[in-house]
């Protein structure tokens, strides 16, 4: 007799957001299981001194995890960090399940902007949030400072190097844990318990 059971499948939409040049595109490219679809164009003006390209629409990549019983596909949507492209945030965030907010520990001048971005998405839909802090020299001090300056209710704060595949995966897996906890809580609320 062969086992013909079909694994339970979950698909989640995760928005990857943050200020300009914090590593959103880099993180998605580091872990995507397929070629990233993106809208990168050359930068101009003062932005060109920070990096060569910028997102004007979105990036899309996937990251799958699971085993024989459960399959999970995380659909990662990176949004532009520049306020002039913020109209895309509402378009891309339709149906989001979670938010991964990147914050650059070495650029405190962007923390207020990161807070605004995080709160904007939370107003769209109350979803699990992971704040991934990159470019940290002193992890404990960076996490404490950013928790104080970028306070998002219920958010989990982790460190992340978007250039490092394992570190980027760990941040995304943290998002997945929150999503699975939420599913478990939702099932508990609707169960006969």
Coordinates of N, CA and C in Angstrom, one line a residue:
X1 N 0.8 -1.2 0.0 CA 0.0 0.0 0.0 C 0.9 1.2 0.0
X2 N 0.6 2.2 -0.9 CA 1.4 3.4 -1.0 C 0.7 4.5 -0.3
X3 N 1.5 5.4 0.3 CA 0.9 6.6 0.9 C 0.6 7.7 -0.1
X4 N -0.7 8.0 -0.3 CA -1.1 8.9 -1.3 C -1.6 10.2 -0.6
X5 N -1.2 10.4 0.6 CA -1.6 11.7 1.3 C -0.9 12.9 0.7
X6 N -1.7 13.9 0.6 CA -1.1 15.2 0.0 C -0.7 16.1 1.2
X7 N 0.5 16.6 1.1 CA 0.9 17.5 2.1 C 0.0 18.7 2.3
X8 N -0.1 19.2 3.5 CA -0.8 20.5 3.8 C 0.1 21.6 3.2
X9 N -0.6 22.5 2.4 CA 0.2 23.6 1.8 C -0.3 24.9 2.3
X10 N 0.7 25.8 2.6 CA 0.4 27.1 3.0 C 1.2 28.1 2.0
X11 N 0.5 29.1 1.6 CA 1.2 30.2 0.8 C 1.0 31.5 1.6
X12 N 2.1 32.2 1.9 CA 2.0 33.4 2.6 C 2.7 34.6 1.8
X13 N 2.1 35.7 1.9 CA 2.6 36.9 1.2 C 3.3 37.8 2.3
X14 N 4.6 38.0 2.1 CA 5.4 38.8 3.0 C 5.9 40.0 2.3
X15 N 5.6 41.2 2.9 CA 6.1 42.4 2.3 C 7.5 42.7 3.0
X16 N 8.5 43.0 2.2 CA 9.8 43.4 2.6 C 10.0 44.9 2.4
X17 N 10.0 45.6 3.5 CA 10.0 47.1 3.4 C 11.1 47.7 4.2
X18 N 11.3 49.0 4.0 CA 12.3 49.8 4.8 C 12.7 51.0 4.0
X19 N 13.6 51.8 4.6 CA 14.0 53.0 4.0 C 14.9 52.7 2.7
X20 N 15.2 53.7 2.0 CA 16.1 53.5 0.8 C 17.5 52.9 1.2
X21 N 17.9 51.9 0.5 CA 19.2 51.4 0.6 C 19.5 50.6 1.9
X22 N 18.5 49.9 2.4 CA 18.7 49.1 3.6 C 18.9 47.6 3.3
X23 N 18.7 47.2 2.1 CA 19.0 45.8 1.7 C 17.8 45.0 1.4
X24 N 16.7 45.6 1.0 CA 15.5 44.8 0.7 C 15.7 43.9 -0.5
X25 N 16.2 44.5 -1.6 CA 16.4 43.8 -2.8 C 17.5 42.7 -2.6
X26 N 18.5 43.1 -1.9 CA 19.6 42.1 -1.6 C 19.1 40.9 -0.8
X27 N 18.3 41.1 0.2 CA 17.7 40.0 1.0 C 16.9 39.1 0.1
X28 N 16.0 39.6 -0.7 CA 15.2 38.8 -1.5 C 16.1 38.0 -2.5
X29 N 17.1 38.6 -3.1 CA 17.9 37.9 -4.1 C 18.8 36.9 -3.4
X30 N 19.1 37.1 -2.1 CA 20.0 36.1 -1.4 C 19.2 34.8 -1.1
X31 N 17.9 34.8 -1.0 CA 17.2 33.6 -0.6 C 16.2 33.1 -1.6
X32 N 15.9 33.8 -2.6 CA 14.8 33.4 -3.5 C 15.1 32.1 -4.2
X33 N 14.1 31.2 -4.3 CA 14.3 29.9 -5.0 C 14.3 30.1 -6.5
X34 N 13.9 31.2 -7.0 CA 13.8 31.4 -8.4 C 14.3 32.8 -8.8
X35 N 14.5 33.0 -10.0 CA 15.0 34.3 -10.5 C 14.1 35.4 -10.0
X36 N 14.7 36.4 -9.3 CA 13.9 37.5 -8.8 C 13.4 38.4 -9.9
X37 N 12.1 38.7 -9.8 CA 11.5 39.6 -10.8 C 11.5 41.0 -10.1
X38 N 12.0 42.0 -10.8 CA 12.2 43.3 -10.2 C 12.0 44.4 -11.1
X39 N 12.0 45.6 -10.5 CA 11.9 46.8 -11.2 C 13.0 47.8 -10.8
X40 N 14.2 47.4 -10.9 CA 15.4 48.2 -10.5 C 15.7 49.1 -11.7
X41 N 16.0 50.3 -11.4 CA 16.5 51.3 -12.4 C 17.6 52.1 -11.8
X42 N 18.4 52.7 -12.7 CA 19.5 53.5 -12.2 C 19.1 54.7 -11.4
X43 N 19.9 55.0 -10.4 CA 19.6 56.2 -9.5 C 20.2 57.4 -10.1
X44 N 19.7 58.5 -9.6 CA 20.2 59.8 -10.1 C 20.3 60.8 -8.9
X45 N 20.9 61.9 -9.1 CA 21.0 62.9 -8.0 C 21.8 62.3 -6.8
X46 N 21.4 62.8 -5.6 CA 22.1 62.4 -4.4 C 22.0 60.9 -4.2
X47 N 21.0 60.2 -4.6 CA 20.8 58.8 -4.4 C 21.9 58.0 -5.1
X48 N 22.4 58.5 -6.2 CA 23.5 57.8 -7.0 C 24.7 57.7 -6.2
X49 N 25.0 58.6 -5.2 CA 26.2 58.4 -4.3 C 26.0 57.3 -3.3
X50 N 24.8 56.9 -3.1 CA 24.5 55.8 -2.1 C 24.5 54.4 -2.8
X51 N 23.9 54.3 -3.9 CA 23.9 53.0 -4.6 C 23.5 53.3 -6.1
X52 N 23.8 52.3 -7.0 CA 23.6 52.5 -8.4 C 22.2 52.4 -8.9
X53 N 21.4 51.5 -8.2 CA 20.1 51.2 -8.7 C 19.1 51.3 -7.5
X54 N 17.8 51.5 -7.9 CA 16.8 51.6 -6.9 C 15.5 50.9 -7.4
X55 N 14.7 50.4 -6.5 CA 13.4 49.8 -6.8 C 12.4 50.9 -7.1
X56 N 11.7 50.8 -8.2 CA 10.6 51.8 -8.4 C 9.2 51.2 -8.4
X57 N 9.1 49.9 -8.4 CA 7.8 49.2 -8.4 C 7.8 48.2 -7.2
X58 N 8.5 47.0 -7.5 CA 8.6 46.0 -6.5 C 9.6 44.9 -7.0
X59 N 10.0 44.1 -6.1 CA 10.8 42.9 -6.4 C 9.9 41.7 -5.9
X60 N 10.0 40.6 -6.6 CA 9.3 39.4 -6.2 C 10.2 38.2 -6.2
X61 N 10.2 37.4 -5.2 CA 10.9 36.2 -5.1 C 10.2 35.2 -4.2
X62 N 10.6 34.0 -4.2 CA 9.9 33.0 -3.4 C 10.9 32.2 -2.6
X63 N 10.5 31.7 -1.5 CA 11.3 30.9 -0.6 C 10.4 29.8 0.0
X64 N 10.7 28.5 -0.4 CA 9.9 27.4 0.0 C 10.6 26.6 1.1
X65 N 9.8 26.1 2.1 CA 10.3 25.3 3.2 C 9.2 24.2 3.4
X66 N 9.6 23.2 4.1 CA 8.7 22.1 4.4 C 9.2 20.7 4.3
X67 N 8.4 19.8 4.4 CA 8.8 18.4 4.3 C 7.6 17.6 3.7
X68 N 7.6 16.3 4.1 CA 6.6 15.4 3.5 C 5.1 15.8 3.9
X69 N 4.9 16.3 5.1 CA 3.6 16.6 5.6 C 3.1 18.0 5.3
X70 N 4.1 19.0 5.2 CA 3.7 20.4 5.1 C 4.6 21.0 4.1
X71 N 4.0 21.8 3.2 CA 4.8 22.6 2.3 C 4.4 24.1 2.5
X72 N 5.4 25.0 2.6 CA 5.1 26.4 2.8 C 5.9 27.2 1.7
X73 N 5.1 28.0 1.0 CA 5.8 28.9 0.1 C 5.6 30.3 0.6
X74 N 6.7 31.0 0.8 CA 6.7 32.4 1.2 C 7.0 33.2 -0.1
X75 N 6.0 34.1 -0.4 CA 6.1 35.0 -1.5 C 6.6 36.3 -1.0
X76 N 7.8 36.7 -1.4 CA 8.4 37.9 -0.9 C 8.3 39.0 -1.9
X77 N 7.7 40.1 -1.4 CA 7.4 41.3 -2.2 C 8.2 42.5 -1.6
X78 N 9.3 42.9 -2.3 CA 10.0 44.0 -1.8 C 9.5 45.3 -2.4
X79 N 9.3 46.3 -1.6 CA 8.7 47.6 -2.1 C 9.8 48.7 -2.0
X80 N 9.5 49.7 -2.8 CA 10.5 50.8 -2.9 C 10.6 51.5 -1.5
X81 N 11.9 51.9 -1.2 CA 12.1 52.6 0.1 C 11.9 54.1 0.0
X82 N 12.0 54.6 -1.3 CA 11.9 56.1 -1.4 C 10.4 56.5 -1.3
X83 N 10.2 57.6 -0.6 CA 8.8 58.1 -0.4 C 8.1 58.4 -1.7
X84 N 8.9 58.9 -2.7 CA 8.2 59.2 -4.0 C 7.6 58.1 -4.7
X85 N 8.0 56.8 -4.3 CA 7.3 55.6 -4.9 C 6.4 54.9 -3.9
X86 N 6.0 55.6 -2.9 CA 5.2 55.0 -1.8 C 3.8 54.6 -2.3
X87 N 3.3 55.2 -3.4 CA 2.0 54.8 -3.9 C 2.0 53.3 -4.2
X88 N 3.2 52.7 -4.4 CA 3.2 51.3 -4.7 C 3.0 50.4 -3.5
X89 N 3.2 51.0 -2.3 CA 3.0 50.3 -1.0 C 1.6 49.7 -0.9
X90 N 0.6 50.6 -1.1 CA -0.8 50.1 -1.0 C -1.2 49.1 -2.0
X91 N -0.6 49.3 -3.2 CA -0.9 48.3 -4.3 C -0.4 46.9 -3.9
X92 N 0.9 46.9 -3.6 CA 1.6 45.7 -3.4 C 1.2 45.0 -2.1
X93 N 0.7 45.8 -1.1 CA 0.4 45.2 0.2 C -1.0 44.5 0.2
X94 N -1.8 44.6 -0.8 CA -3.0 43.9 -0.8 C -2.8 42.4 -0.5
X95 N -3.5 41.9 0.5 CA -3.4 40.5 0.8 C -2.2 40.1 1.6
X96 N -1.4 41.1 2.1 CA -0.2 40.7 2.8 C -0.5 39.9 4.1
X97 N 0.3 39.0 4.4 CA 0.2 38.1 5.6 C 1.2 38.6 6.7
X98 N 2.3 39.2 6.3 CA 3.3 39.6 7.3 C 4.2 40.7 6.7
X99 N 4.9 41.4 7.6 CA 5.8 42.4 7.2 C 7.2 42.1 7.8
X100 N 8.2 42.2 6.9 CA 9.6 42.2 7.3 C 10.2 43.6 7.0
X101 N 10.4 44.3 8.1 CA 10.9 45.7 8.0 C 12.4 45.7 8.3
X102 N 13.2 46.1 7.3 CA 14.6 46.2 7.5 C 15.0 47.6 8.0
X103 N 15.9 47.6 8.9 CA 16.4 48.9 9.5 C 17.9 48.8 9.5
X104 N 18.6 49.9 9.1 CA 20.0 50.0 9.0 C 20.5 50.6 10.4
X105 N 21.2 49.8 11.2 CA 21.7 50.3 12.5 C 22.7 51.4 12.4
X106 N 23.4 51.5 11.2 CA 24.4 52.5 11.1 C 23.9 53.8 10.5
X107 N 22.6 53.9 10.2 CA 22.0 55.1 9.6 C 20.8 55.5 10.4
X108 N 21.1 56.1 11.6 CA 20.0 56.5 12.5 C 19.1 57.6 11.9
X109 N 19.6 58.3 10.9 CA 18.8 59.3 10.2 C 17.6 58.6 9.4
X110 N 17.7 57.3 9.2 CA 16.6 56.6 8.5 C 15.6 56.0 9.4
X111 N 15.8 56.0 10.7 CA 15.0 55.2 11.7 C 13.6 55.8 11.7
X112 N 13.4 57.1 11.7 CA 12.1 57.7 11.7 C 11.3 57.3 10.5
X113 N 12.0 57.3 9.4 CA 11.4 56.9 8.1 C 11.0 55.4 8.2
X114 N 11.8 54.6 8.8 CA 11.5 53.1 8.9 C 10.3 53.0 9.8
X115 N 10.2 53.8 10.9 CA 9.0 53.7 11.7 C 7.8 54.1 11.0
X116 N 7.8 55.1 10.2 CA 6.7 55.5 9.3 C 6.3 54.4 8.4
X117 N 7.3 53.8 7.7 CA 7.0 52.7 6.8 C 6.3 51.6 7.5
X118 N 6.8 51.2 8.7 CA 6.2 50.1 9.4 C 4.8 50.4 9.9
X119 N 4.6 51.6 10.4 CA 3.3 51.9 10.8 C 2.3 52.0 9.6
X120 N 2.8 52.5 8.5 CA 1.9 52.6 7.3 C 1.4 51.2 7.0
X121 N 2.3 50.2 6.9 CA 1.8 48.8 6.6 C 0.9 48.2 7.7
X122 N 1.2 48.5 8.9 CA 0.4 48.0 10.0 C -1.0 48.6 9.9
X123 N -1.2 49.9 9.5 CA -2.5 50.4 9.3 C -3.3 49.7 8.2
X124 N -2.6 49.3 7.2 CA -3.2 48.5 6.1 C -3.9 47.3 6.6
X125 N -3.1 46.6 7.4 CA -3.6 45.3 7.9 C -2.7 44.9 9.1
X126 N -3.4 44.5 10.2 CA -2.6 44.1 11.4 C -2.1 42.7 11.2
X127 N -0.8 42.7 10.9 CA -0.1 41.4 10.6 C 1.1 41.3 11.4
X128 N 1.7 40.1 11.5 CA 2.9 39.9 12.3 C 4.0 40.7 11.6
X129 N 4.9 41.3 12.5 CA 6.0 42.1 12.0 C 7.3 41.6 12.6
X130 N 8.3 41.5 11.7 CA 9.7 41.3 12.2 C 10.5 42.5 11.7
X131 N 11.2 43.1 12.7 CA 12.1 44.2 12.4 C 13.5 43.6 12.3
X132 N 14.1 43.6 11.1 CA 15.4 43.0 10.9 C 16.4 44.1 10.8
X133 N 17.3 44.1 11.8 CA 18.3 45.1 11.9 C 19.6 44.7 11.3
X134 N 20.1 45.5 10.3 CA 21.4 45.1 9.7 C 22.5 46.1 10.0
X135 N 23.7 45.8 9.6 CA 24.9 46.6 9.8 C 25.1 46.9 11.3
X136 N 25.1 45.9 12.1 CA 25.2 46.0 13.5 C 26.6 45.7 14.0
X137 N 27.3 46.6 14.7 CA 28.6 46.3 15.3 C 28.4 45.7 16.7
X138 N 27.5 46.4 17.5 CA 27.2 46.0 18.8 C 25.7 45.6 18.8
X139 N 25.5 44.3 18.7 CA 24.1 43.8 18.5 C 23.2 44.2 19.6
X140 N 23.5 44.1 20.9 CA 22.6 44.4 22.0 C 22.3 45.9 22.0
X141 N 23.3 46.7 21.8 CA 23.0 48.2 21.8 C 22.2 48.6 20.6
X142 N 22.4 48.0 19.4 CA 21.6 48.3 18.2 C 20.2 47.9 18.4
X143 N 20.0 46.7 18.9 CA 18.6 46.2 19.1 C 17.9 47.1 20.1
X144 N 18.5 47.5 21.2 CA 17.9 48.3 22.2 C 17.6 49.7 21.6
X145 N 18.5 50.3 20.9 CA 18.3 51.6 20.3 C 17.1 51.6 19.3
X146 N 17.1 50.6 18.5 CA 16.1 50.5 17.4 C 14.7 50.2 18.0
X147 N 14.7 49.3 19.0 CA 13.4 49.1 19.7 C 12.8 50.4 20.3
X148 N 13.7 51.2 20.8 CA 13.3 52.5 21.4 C 12.8 53.5 20.3
X149 N 13.6 53.5 19.2 CA 13.3 54.5 18.1 C 12.3 54.1 17.0
X150 N 12.2 52.8 16.9 CA 11.3 52.2 15.9 C 10.3 51.2 16.6
X151 N 9.5 51.8 17.5 CA 8.6 50.9 18.3 C 7.4 50.6 17.5
X152 N 7.3 49.3 17.2 CA 6.1 48.8 16.5 C 5.5 47.7 17.3
X153 N 4.2 48.0 17.8 CA 3.6 47.1 18.7 C 3.6 45.6 18.2
X154 N 4.0 44.8 19.1 CA 4.0 43.3 18.8 C 5.2 42.9 17.9
X155 N 6.0 43.8 17.4 CA 7.1 43.4 16.5 C 8.1 42.5 17.2
X156 N 8.8 41.6 16.5 CA 9.9 40.9 16.9 C 11.1 41.5 16.3
X157 N 12.2 41.8 17.1 CA 13.4 42.4 16.6 C 14.5 41.4 16.5
X158 N 15.1 41.3 15.3 CA 16.2 40.4 15.1 C 17.3 41.1 14.3
X159 N 18.5 40.5 14.3 CA 19.5 41.1 13.5 C 19.6 40.2 12.2
X160 N 20.1 40.9 11.1 CA 20.1 40.2 9.8 C 21.2 40.9 8.9
X161 N 21.9 40.1 8.2 CA 22.8 40.6 7.2 C 22.2 40.2 5.9
X162 N 21.5 41.1 5.1 CA 20.8 40.7 3.9 C 21.7 40.1 2.8
X163 N 23.0 40.3 2.9 CA 23.9 39.7 1.9 C 24.2 38.3 2.2
X164 N 24.0 37.8 3.5 CA 24.3 36.5 3.9 C 23.1 35.6 3.8
X165 N 23.2 34.6 3.0 CA 22.0 33.8 2.7 C 21.4 33.2 4.0
X166 N 22.3 32.6 4.9 CA 21.8 32.0 6.1 C 21.1 33.1 7.0
X167 N 21.7 34.2 7.1 CA 21.2 35.3 8.0 C 19.8 35.8 7.4
X168 N 19.8 36.0 6.1 CA 18.5 36.4 5.5 C 17.4 35.4 5.7
X169 N 17.8 34.1 5.5 CA 16.8 33.0 5.7 C 16.3 33.0 7.2
X170 N 17.2 33.2 8.1 CA 16.8 33.2 9.5 C 15.8 34.3 9.8
X171 N 16.0 35.5 9.2 CA 15.0 36.6 9.4 C 13.6 36.2 8.8
X172 N 13.6 35.6 7.6 CA 12.4 35.2 7.0 C 11.7 34.0 7.8
X173 N 12.5 33.1 8.3 CA 12.0 32.0 9.1 C 11.3 32.6 10.3
X174 N 11.9 33.6 10.9 CA 11.3 34.2 12.1 C 9.9 34.7 11.7
X175 N 9.7 35.3 10.5 CA 8.4 35.7 10.1 C 7.5 34.5 10.0
X176 N 8.0 33.4 9.4 CA 7.2 32.2 9.3 C 6.7 31.7 10.6
X177 N 7.6 31.7 11.6 CA 7.2 31.3 13.0 C 6.0 32.1 13.5
X178 N 6.1 33.4 13.3 CA 5.0 34.3 13.7 C 3.7 33.9 13.0
X179 N 3.8 33.7 11.7 CA 2.6 33.3 10.9 C 2.0 32.0 11.4
X180 N 2.9 31.0 11.7 CA 2.4 29.7 12.1 C 1.7 29.9 13.5
X181 N 2.4 30.7 14.4 CA 1.8 30.9 15.7 C 0.4 31.6 15.6
X182 N 0.3 32.5 14.6 CA -1.0 33.2 14.4 C -2.0 32.2 13.9
X183 N -1.7 31.3 13.0 CA -2.6 30.3 12.5 C -3.1 29.4 13.7
X184 N -2.1 29.0 14.5 CA -2.5 28.2 15.7 C -3.4 28.9 16.6
X185 N -3.2 30.2 16.8 CA -4.1 31.0 17.7 C -5.4 31.1 17.0
X186 N -5.5 31.4 15.7 CA -6.8 31.5 15.0 C -7.5 30.2 15.1
X187 N -6.9 29.0 14.9 CA -7.5 27.8 15.0 C -8.1 27.5 16.4
X188 N -7.3 28.0 17.4 CA -7.7 27.8 18.8 C -9.0 28.6 19.1
X189 N -9.1 29.8 18.5 CA -10.2 30.7 18.7 C -11.5 30.1 18.0
X190 N -11.3 29.4 16.9 CA -12.5 28.9 16.2 C -12.8 27.5 16.5
X191 N -11.9 26.9 17.3 CA -12.1 25.5 17.7 C -13.2 25.3 18.8
X192 N -13.5 24.1 19.0 CA -14.6 23.8 20.0 C -14.1 23.8 21.4
X193 N -12.7 23.9 21.6 CA -12.0 23.9 22.9 C -12.8 24.0 24.1

